[in-house]
C-alpha cells in the first residue's frame, strides 16, 4: 500500500490544546488541532527494526530480518518513516521515547531523503530532528546528550525533566518544526525556517538500543 497523503485536517477525532510558536519575533498562540494518527511504513524500515502488527511501535532487534532490499528501505541506518505525507497545514503527533537509557531520534523528513549508506541527520539531508545520543565522557560512553540536528553542527538543548513523550508539531506553510515535552507542554526546540521546497513531508523515527518507540 502506498504512503498516505494527508489533508490539512487530521482524521483523529480527539482534540488537544497545543502551544505553537510563530514566525518572526517572539510570541505564542494556542492552536486547537486534532492529533494525526501516524503509523509506521514497513517498506522503509531497516531490517533490524521490528514493527508491531498495528504499526504503532518499533523496537530494535539483534538479528537482521530477511526483507526485500527495495529502493525505499534504509539499509544501514536504523531508520523508519511514517506512512503519512504532508503537503500543507498544521499537524502534530506524539512519540513515547522510553526511559533514561533510550537512544532515539524523532523528526520530520522529506519524502525524498536518501535511504542507502551512511546518513547524517540535518536539514541539508532533509531531516529536522530532535535526538538523544550517548556521548563520550572522559573516555567512557556513559552520558547522554539531547540535541537538535541543526547545520553545520548540532545544537545541544535541555529539558526540564526526563523526557518520556515527545510532541512533534509541523506547520508546513511557515516552515516550522517544533518539539514539545508531551507531559508538560514545554517547548524543547523549534526549527523556525525549515525549507521543504514544496516536497511531501513525513514523520521519521530512529532508535539504536532496545527501548521501543511507541506512537
PDB file of C-alpha atoms in Angstrom:
ATOM      1  CA  UNK A   1       0.000   0.000   0.000  1.00  0.00           C
ATOM      2  CA  UNK A   2       1.463   3.422  -0.934  1.00  0.00           C
ATOM      3  CA  UNK A   3       2.030   6.201   1.614  1.00  0.00           C
ATOM      4  CA  UNK A   4      -0.947   8.312   2.627  1.00  0.00           C
ATOM      5  CA  UNK A   5      -1.099  11.945   1.548  1.00  0.00           C
ATOM      6  CA  UNK A   6      -2.695  13.912   4.377  1.00  0.00           C
ATOM      7  CA  UNK A   7      -5.005  16.909   4.010  1.00  0.00           C
ATOM      8  CA  UNK A   8      -4.647  19.855   6.370  1.00  0.00           C
ATOM      9  CA  UNK A   9      -7.229  18.329   8.747  1.00  0.00           C
ATOM     10  CA  UNK A  10      -6.198  15.120  10.520  1.00  0.00           C
ATOM     11  CA  UNK A  11      -8.551  12.178  10.792  1.00  0.00           C
ATOM     12  CA  UNK A  12      -8.223  11.644  14.554  1.00  0.00           C
ATOM     13  CA  UNK A  13     -11.228  12.964  16.485  1.00  0.00           C
ATOM     14  CA  UNK A  14      -9.510  13.784  19.778  1.00  0.00           C
ATOM     15  CA  UNK A  15      -8.549  17.462  20.094  1.00  0.00           C
ATOM     16  CA  UNK A  16      -5.983  18.983  22.429  1.00  0.00           C
ATOM     17  CA  UNK A  17      -4.606  22.439  23.028  1.00  0.00           C
ATOM     18  CA  UNK A  18      -1.157  22.833  21.532  1.00  0.00           C
ATOM     19  CA  UNK A  19       1.371  25.569  22.227  1.00  0.00           C
ATOM     20  CA  UNK A  20       2.766  26.870  18.971  1.00  0.00           C
ATOM     21  CA  UNK A  21       5.462  29.485  18.331  1.00  0.00           C
ATOM     22  CA  UNK A  22       5.191  31.591  15.240  1.00  0.00           C
ATOM     23  CA  UNK A  23       7.406  33.226  12.620  1.00  0.00           C
ATOM     24  CA  UNK A  24       9.305  36.430  13.301  1.00  0.00           C
ATOM     25  CA  UNK A  25       9.616  37.902  16.760  1.00  0.00           C
ATOM     26  CA  UNK A  26       8.590  36.275  19.996  1.00  0.00           C
ATOM     27  CA  UNK A  27       5.050  35.127  20.545  1.00  0.00           C
ATOM     28  CA  UNK A  28       2.830  32.235  21.425  1.00  0.00           C
ATOM     29  CA  UNK A  29      -0.600  31.178  20.322  1.00  0.00           C
ATOM     30  CA  UNK A  30      -2.754  28.265  21.440  1.00  0.00           C
ATOM     31  CA  UNK A  31      -3.904  26.188  18.483  1.00  0.00           C
ATOM     32  CA  UNK A  32      -6.692  23.628  18.775  1.00  0.00           C
ATOM     33  CA  UNK A  33      -5.746  20.917  16.327  1.00  0.00           C
ATOM     34  CA  UNK A  34      -6.593  17.218  16.069  1.00  0.00           C
ATOM     35  CA  UNK A  35      -3.792  14.727  16.577  1.00  0.00           C
ATOM     36  CA  UNK A  36      -2.599  12.915  13.458  1.00  0.00           C
ATOM     37  CA  UNK A  37      -2.935   9.130  13.508  1.00  0.00           C
ATOM     38  CA  UNK A  38       0.624   8.230  12.497  1.00  0.00           C
ATOM     39  CA  UNK A  39       1.592   4.658  11.613  1.00  0.00           C
ATOM     40  CA  UNK A  40       4.938   3.240  10.508  1.00  0.00           C
ATOM     41  CA  UNK A  41       5.717   2.469   6.861  1.00  0.00           C
ATOM     42  CA  UNK A  42       7.173  -1.080   6.788  1.00  0.00           C
ATOM     43  CA  UNK A  43       8.785  -0.789   3.344  1.00  0.00           C
ATOM     44  CA  UNK A  44      11.160   1.879   4.713  1.00  0.00           C
ATOM     45  CA  UNK A  45      12.248   0.115   7.940  1.00  0.00           C
ATOM     46  CA  UNK A  46      15.841  -1.058   8.397  1.00  0.00           C
ATOM     47  CA  UNK A  47      15.885  -4.892   8.569  1.00  0.00           C
ATOM     48  CA  UNK A  48      16.929  -4.858  12.247  1.00  0.00           C
ATOM     49  CA  UNK A  49      13.866  -2.849  13.243  1.00  0.00           C
ATOM     50  CA  UNK A  50      10.852  -4.853  14.388  1.00  0.00           C
ATOM     51  CA  UNK A  51       7.452  -3.229  13.849  1.00  0.00           C
ATOM     52  CA  UNK A  52       4.338  -4.127  15.804  1.00  0.00           C
ATOM     53  CA  UNK A  53       1.343  -5.599  13.989  1.00  0.00           C
ATOM     54  CA  UNK A  54      -0.617  -2.355  14.336  1.00  0.00           C
ATOM     55  CA  UNK A  55       2.413  -0.360  13.061  1.00  0.00           C
ATOM     56  CA  UNK A  56       2.385   1.874  16.148  1.00  0.00           C
ATOM     57  CA  UNK A  57       5.564   0.584  17.825  1.00  0.00           C
ATOM     58  CA  UNK A  58       9.140  -0.054  16.683  1.00  0.00           C
ATOM     59  CA  UNK A  59      11.958  -1.775  18.554  1.00  0.00           C
ATOM     60  CA  UNK A  60      15.499  -2.848  17.765  1.00  0.00           C
ATOM     61  CA  UNK A  61      16.307  -6.494  17.138  1.00  0.00           C
ATOM     62  CA  UNK A  62      19.777  -8.071  17.219  1.00  0.00           C
ATOM     63  CA  UNK A  63      19.106 -10.149  14.102  1.00  0.00           C
ATOM     64  CA  UNK A  64      18.715  -8.761  10.623  1.00  0.00           C
ATOM     65  CA  UNK A  65      15.376  -9.832   9.155  1.00  0.00           C
ATOM     66  CA  UNK A  66      15.176 -11.294   5.660  1.00  0.00           C
ATOM     67  CA  UNK A  67      13.331  -8.422   3.974  1.00  0.00           C
ATOM     68  CA  UNK A  68      13.354  -7.205   0.361  1.00  0.00           C
ATOM     69  CA  UNK A  69      16.085  -4.632  -0.301  1.00  0.00           C
ATOM     70  CA  UNK A  70      13.713  -2.266  -2.067  1.00  0.00           C
ATOM     71  CA  UNK A  71      14.611   1.285  -3.038  1.00  0.00           C
ATOM     72  CA  UNK A  72      12.597   2.763  -0.153  1.00  0.00           C
ATOM     73  CA  UNK A  73      14.262   0.784   2.649  1.00  0.00           C
ATOM     74  CA  UNK A  74      17.056   2.210   4.816  1.00  0.00           C
ATOM     75  CA  UNK A  75      19.872  -0.316   4.528  1.00  0.00           C
ATOM     76  CA  UNK A  76      22.465   0.961   7.021  1.00  0.00           C
ATOM     77  CA  UNK A  77      20.869   3.410   9.447  1.00  0.00           C
ATOM     78  CA  UNK A  78      18.267   2.243  11.990  1.00  0.00           C
ATOM     79  CA  UNK A  79      15.576   4.479  10.487  1.00  0.00           C
ATOM     80  CA  UNK A  80      11.916   4.116   9.581  1.00  0.00           C
ATOM     81  CA  UNK A  81       9.448   6.621   8.136  1.00  0.00           C
ATOM     82  CA  UNK A  82       5.813   7.153   8.978  1.00  0.00           C
ATOM     83  CA  UNK A  83       3.173   6.426   6.359  1.00  0.00           C
ATOM     84  CA  UNK A  84       1.554   9.889   6.452  1.00  0.00           C
ATOM     85  CA  UNK A  85       2.634  12.509   3.918  1.00  0.00           C
ATOM     86  CA  UNK A  86       2.028  16.241   4.403  1.00  0.00           C
ATOM     87  CA  UNK A  87       1.943  18.986   1.782  1.00  0.00           C
ATOM     88  CA  UNK A  88       0.125  21.734   3.713  1.00  0.00           C
ATOM     89  CA  UNK A  89      -1.391  22.695   7.040  1.00  0.00           C
ATOM     90  CA  UNK A  90      -0.647  22.210  10.739  1.00  0.00           C
ATOM     91  CA  UNK A  91      -0.153  18.736  12.169  1.00  0.00           C
ATOM     92  CA  UNK A  92       1.076  17.134  15.372  1.00  0.00           C
ATOM     93  CA  UNK A  93       1.679  13.684  16.824  1.00  0.00           C
ATOM     94  CA  UNK A  94       3.326  12.195  19.904  1.00  0.00           C
ATOM     95  CA  UNK A  95       6.019   9.573  20.423  1.00  0.00           C
ATOM     96  CA  UNK A  96       6.760   7.718  23.660  1.00  0.00           C
ATOM     97  CA  UNK A  97      10.545   7.525  23.754  1.00  0.00           C
ATOM     98  CA  UNK A  98      11.331   5.238  26.683  1.00  0.00           C
ATOM     99  CA  UNK A  99      13.419   5.848  29.758  1.00  0.00           C
ATOM    100  CA  UNK A 100      16.842   7.085  30.789  1.00  0.00           C
ATOM    101  CA  UNK A 101      18.854   4.589  28.704  1.00  0.00           C
ATOM    102  CA  UNK A 102      16.894   5.001  25.485  1.00  0.00           C
ATOM    103  CA  UNK A 103      18.760   6.348  22.441  1.00  0.00           C
ATOM    104  CA  UNK A 104      16.475   7.788  19.759  1.00  0.00           C
ATOM    105  CA  UNK A 105      15.617  10.491  17.240  1.00  0.00           C
ATOM    106  CA  UNK A 106      12.218  11.808  16.163  1.00  0.00           C
ATOM    107  CA  UNK A 107      11.802  14.110  13.223  1.00  0.00           C
ATOM    108  CA  UNK A 108      10.050  15.218  10.135  1.00  0.00           C
ATOM    109  CA  UNK A 109      11.773  14.354   6.872  1.00  0.00           C
ATOM    110  CA  UNK A 110      11.429  14.992   3.178  1.00  0.00           C
ATOM    111  CA  UNK A 111       9.976  12.013   1.360  1.00  0.00           C
ATOM    112  CA  UNK A 112      12.998  12.115  -0.966  1.00  0.00           C
ATOM    113  CA  UNK A 113      15.666  11.520   1.726  1.00  0.00           C
ATOM    114  CA  UNK A 114      18.434   9.057   0.868  1.00  0.00           C
ATOM    115  CA  UNK A 115      17.813   5.507   2.025  1.00  0.00           C
ATOM    116  CA  UNK A 116      21.175   3.834   1.343  1.00  0.00           C
ATOM    117  CA  UNK A 117      24.544   4.116   3.086  1.00  0.00           C
ATOM    118  CA  UNK A 118      25.643   6.499   5.848  1.00  0.00           C
ATOM    119  CA  UNK A 119      23.176   9.306   6.504  1.00  0.00           C
ATOM    120  CA  UNK A 120      23.617  12.352   8.746  1.00  0.00           C
ATOM    121  CA  UNK A 121      20.573  13.842  10.413  1.00  0.00           C
ATOM    122  CA  UNK A 122      20.489  17.512   9.446  1.00  0.00           C
ATOM    123  CA  UNK A 123      18.308  19.842   7.352  1.00  0.00           C
ATOM    124  CA  UNK A 124      20.609  19.688   4.324  1.00  0.00           C
ATOM    125  CA  UNK A 125      19.918  15.932   4.196  1.00  0.00           C
ATOM    126  CA  UNK A 126      16.190  16.574   4.614  1.00  0.00           C
ATOM    127  CA  UNK A 127      15.791  15.858   8.355  1.00  0.00           C
ATOM    128  CA  UNK A 128      14.657  18.213  11.129  1.00  0.00           C
ATOM    129  CA  UNK A 129      15.255  16.067  14.200  1.00  0.00           C
ATOM    130  CA  UNK A 130      15.439  16.032  17.967  1.00  0.00           C
ATOM    131  CA  UNK A 131      17.742  13.277  19.177  1.00  0.00           C
ATOM    132  CA  UNK A 132      19.102  11.704  22.335  1.00  0.00           C
ATOM    133  CA  UNK A 133      22.520  10.100  21.954  1.00  0.00           C
ATOM    134  CA  UNK A 134      25.261   8.614  24.104  1.00  0.00           C
ATOM    135  CA  UNK A 135      28.344  10.824  24.380  1.00  0.00           C
ATOM    136  CA  UNK A 136      31.953  10.147  25.322  1.00  0.00           C
ATOM    137  CA  UNK A 137      32.654  11.405  28.854  1.00  0.00           C
ATOM    138  CA  UNK A 138      36.271  11.032  29.978  1.00  0.00           C
ATOM    139  CA  UNK A 139      36.868   8.100  27.639  1.00  0.00           C
ATOM    140  CA  UNK A 140      33.677   6.278  28.535  1.00  0.00           C
ATOM    141  CA  UNK A 141      30.327   6.404  26.746  1.00  0.00           C
ATOM    142  CA  UNK A 142      28.386   6.942  29.960  1.00  0.00           C
ATOM    143  CA  UNK A 143      26.443  10.162  29.492  1.00  0.00           C
ATOM    144  CA  UNK A 144      23.539  11.313  27.338  1.00  0.00           C
ATOM    145  CA  UNK A 145      23.017  14.393  25.216  1.00  0.00           C
ATOM    146  CA  UNK A 146      19.803  15.886  23.870  1.00  0.00           C
ATOM    147  CA  UNK A 147      20.352  17.854  20.679  1.00  0.00           C
ATOM    148  CA  UNK A 148      18.674  19.297  17.620  1.00  0.00           C
ATOM    149  CA  UNK A 149      20.033  18.314  14.210  1.00  0.00           C
ATOM    150  CA  UNK A 150      20.943  21.808  13.035  1.00  0.00           C
ATOM    151  CA  UNK A 151      23.567  22.604  10.374  1.00  0.00           C
ATOM    152  CA  UNK A 152      26.531  22.860  10.288  1.00  0.00           C
ATOM    153  CA  UNK A 153      26.682  21.390  13.804  1.00  0.00           C
ATOM    154  CA  UNK A 154      24.252  20.069  16.389  1.00  0.00           C
ATOM    155  CA  UNK A 155      22.567  22.385  18.885  1.00  0.00           C
ATOM    156  CA  UNK A 156      22.589  20.997  22.428  1.00  0.00           C
ATOM    157  CA  UNK A 157      19.222  21.517  24.109  1.00  0.00           C
ATOM    158  CA  UNK A 158      17.966  20.945  27.626  1.00  0.00           C
ATOM    159  CA  UNK A 159      14.724  19.591  29.028  1.00  0.00           C
ATOM    160  CA  UNK A 160      13.447  20.435  32.492  1.00  0.00           C
ATOM    161  CA  UNK A 161      12.828  16.779  33.284  1.00  0.00           C
ATOM    162  CA  UNK A 162      13.475  13.318  31.835  1.00  0.00           C
ATOM    163  CA  UNK A 163      11.578  13.080  28.551  1.00  0.00           C
ATOM    164  CA  UNK A 164       9.067  10.262  28.224  1.00  0.00           C
ATOM    165  CA  UNK A 165       6.887  11.615  25.453  1.00  0.00           C
ATOM    166  CA  UNK A 166       7.766  13.960  22.569  1.00  0.00           C
ATOM    167  CA  UNK A 167       5.181  16.012  20.711  1.00  0.00           C
ATOM    168  CA  UNK A 168       6.194  16.868  17.147  1.00  0.00           C
ATOM    169  CA  UNK A 169       4.482  19.933  15.658  1.00  0.00           C
ATOM    170  CA  UNK A 170       4.619  20.800  11.955  1.00  0.00           C
ATOM    171  CA  UNK A 171       3.357  23.950  10.238  1.00  0.00           C
ATOM    172  CA  UNK A 172       4.054  23.352   6.570  1.00  0.00           C
ATOM    173  CA  UNK A 173       3.411  26.845   5.166  1.00  0.00           C
ATOM    174  CA  UNK A 174       5.515  28.575   7.839  1.00  0.00           C
ATOM    175  CA  UNK A 175       8.307  26.011   7.594  1.00  0.00           C
ATOM    176  CA  UNK A 176       8.075  25.470  11.342  1.00  0.00           C
ATOM    177  CA  UNK A 177       9.050  22.242  13.084  1.00  0.00           C
ATOM    178  CA  UNK A 178       8.813  22.308  16.878  1.00  0.00           C
ATOM    179  CA  UNK A 179       9.261  19.726  19.624  1.00  0.00           C
ATOM    180  CA  UNK A 180       7.483  19.737  22.995  1.00  0.00           C
ATOM    181  CA  UNK A 181       7.596  17.714  26.174  1.00  0.00           C
ATOM    182  CA  UNK A 182       4.360  15.791  25.741  1.00  0.00           C
ATOM    183  CA  UNK A 183       3.797  15.581  29.507  1.00  0.00           C
ATOM    184  CA  UNK A 184       4.337  19.256  30.389  1.00  0.00           C
ATOM    185  CA  UNK A 185       3.703  21.099  27.068  1.00  0.00           C
ATOM    186  CA  UNK A 186       7.075  22.855  27.477  1.00  0.00           C
ATOM    187  CA  UNK A 187       8.768  23.735  24.200  1.00  0.00           C
ATOM    188  CA  UNK A 188      12.117  21.964  23.751  1.00  0.00           C
ATOM    189  CA  UNK A 189      13.331  23.290  20.394  1.00  0.00           C
ATOM    190  CA  UNK A 190      11.986  24.858  17.204  1.00  0.00           C
ATOM    191  CA  UNK A 191      13.357  24.937  13.661  1.00  0.00           C
ATOM    192  CA  UNK A 192      11.800  28.280  12.602  1.00  0.00           C
ATOM    193  CA  UNK A 193      12.674  28.326   8.916  1.00  0.00           C
ATOM    194  CA  UNK A 194      12.647  24.792   7.533  1.00  0.00           C
ATOM    195  CA  UNK A 195      12.853  24.646   3.742  1.00  0.00           C
ATOM    196  CA  UNK A 196      10.513  21.960   2.434  1.00  0.00           C
ATOM    197  CA  UNK A 197      10.798  23.103  -1.208  1.00  0.00           C
ATOM    198  CA  UNK A 198       7.240  22.002  -1.918  1.00  0.00           C
ATOM    199  CA  UNK A 199       8.084  18.365  -1.163  1.00  0.00           C
ATOM    200  CA  UNK A 200       5.949  15.891   0.721  1.00  0.00           C
ATOM    201  CA  UNK A 201       6.990  15.664   4.374  1.00  0.00           C
ATOM    202  CA  UNK A 202       6.631  12.604   6.600  1.00  0.00           C
ATOM    203  CA  UNK A 203       7.228  11.544  10.216  1.00  0.00           C
ATOM    204  CA  UNK A 204      10.601   9.931  10.930  1.00  0.00           C
ATOM    205  CA  UNK A 205      11.874   7.666  13.716  1.00  0.00           C
ATOM    206  CA  UNK A 206      15.251   6.268  14.792  1.00  0.00           C
ATOM    207  CA  UNK A 207      16.333   4.103  17.697  1.00  0.00           C
ATOM    208  CA  UNK A 208      19.646   2.439  18.431  1.00  0.00           C
ATOM    209  CA  UNK A 209      19.063   0.478  21.635  1.00  0.00           C
ATOM    210  CA  UNK A 210      16.421  -1.968  22.776  1.00  0.00           C
ATOM    211  CA  UNK A 211      13.971   0.550  24.260  1.00  0.00           C
ATOM    212  CA  UNK A 212      10.996   0.749  21.852  1.00  0.00           C
ATOM    213  CA  UNK A 213       9.298   3.832  20.442  1.00  0.00           C
ATOM    214  CA  UNK A 214       5.502   3.997  20.652  1.00  0.00           C
ATOM    215  CA  UNK A 215       3.417   6.346  18.504  1.00  0.00           C
TER     216      UNK A 215
END
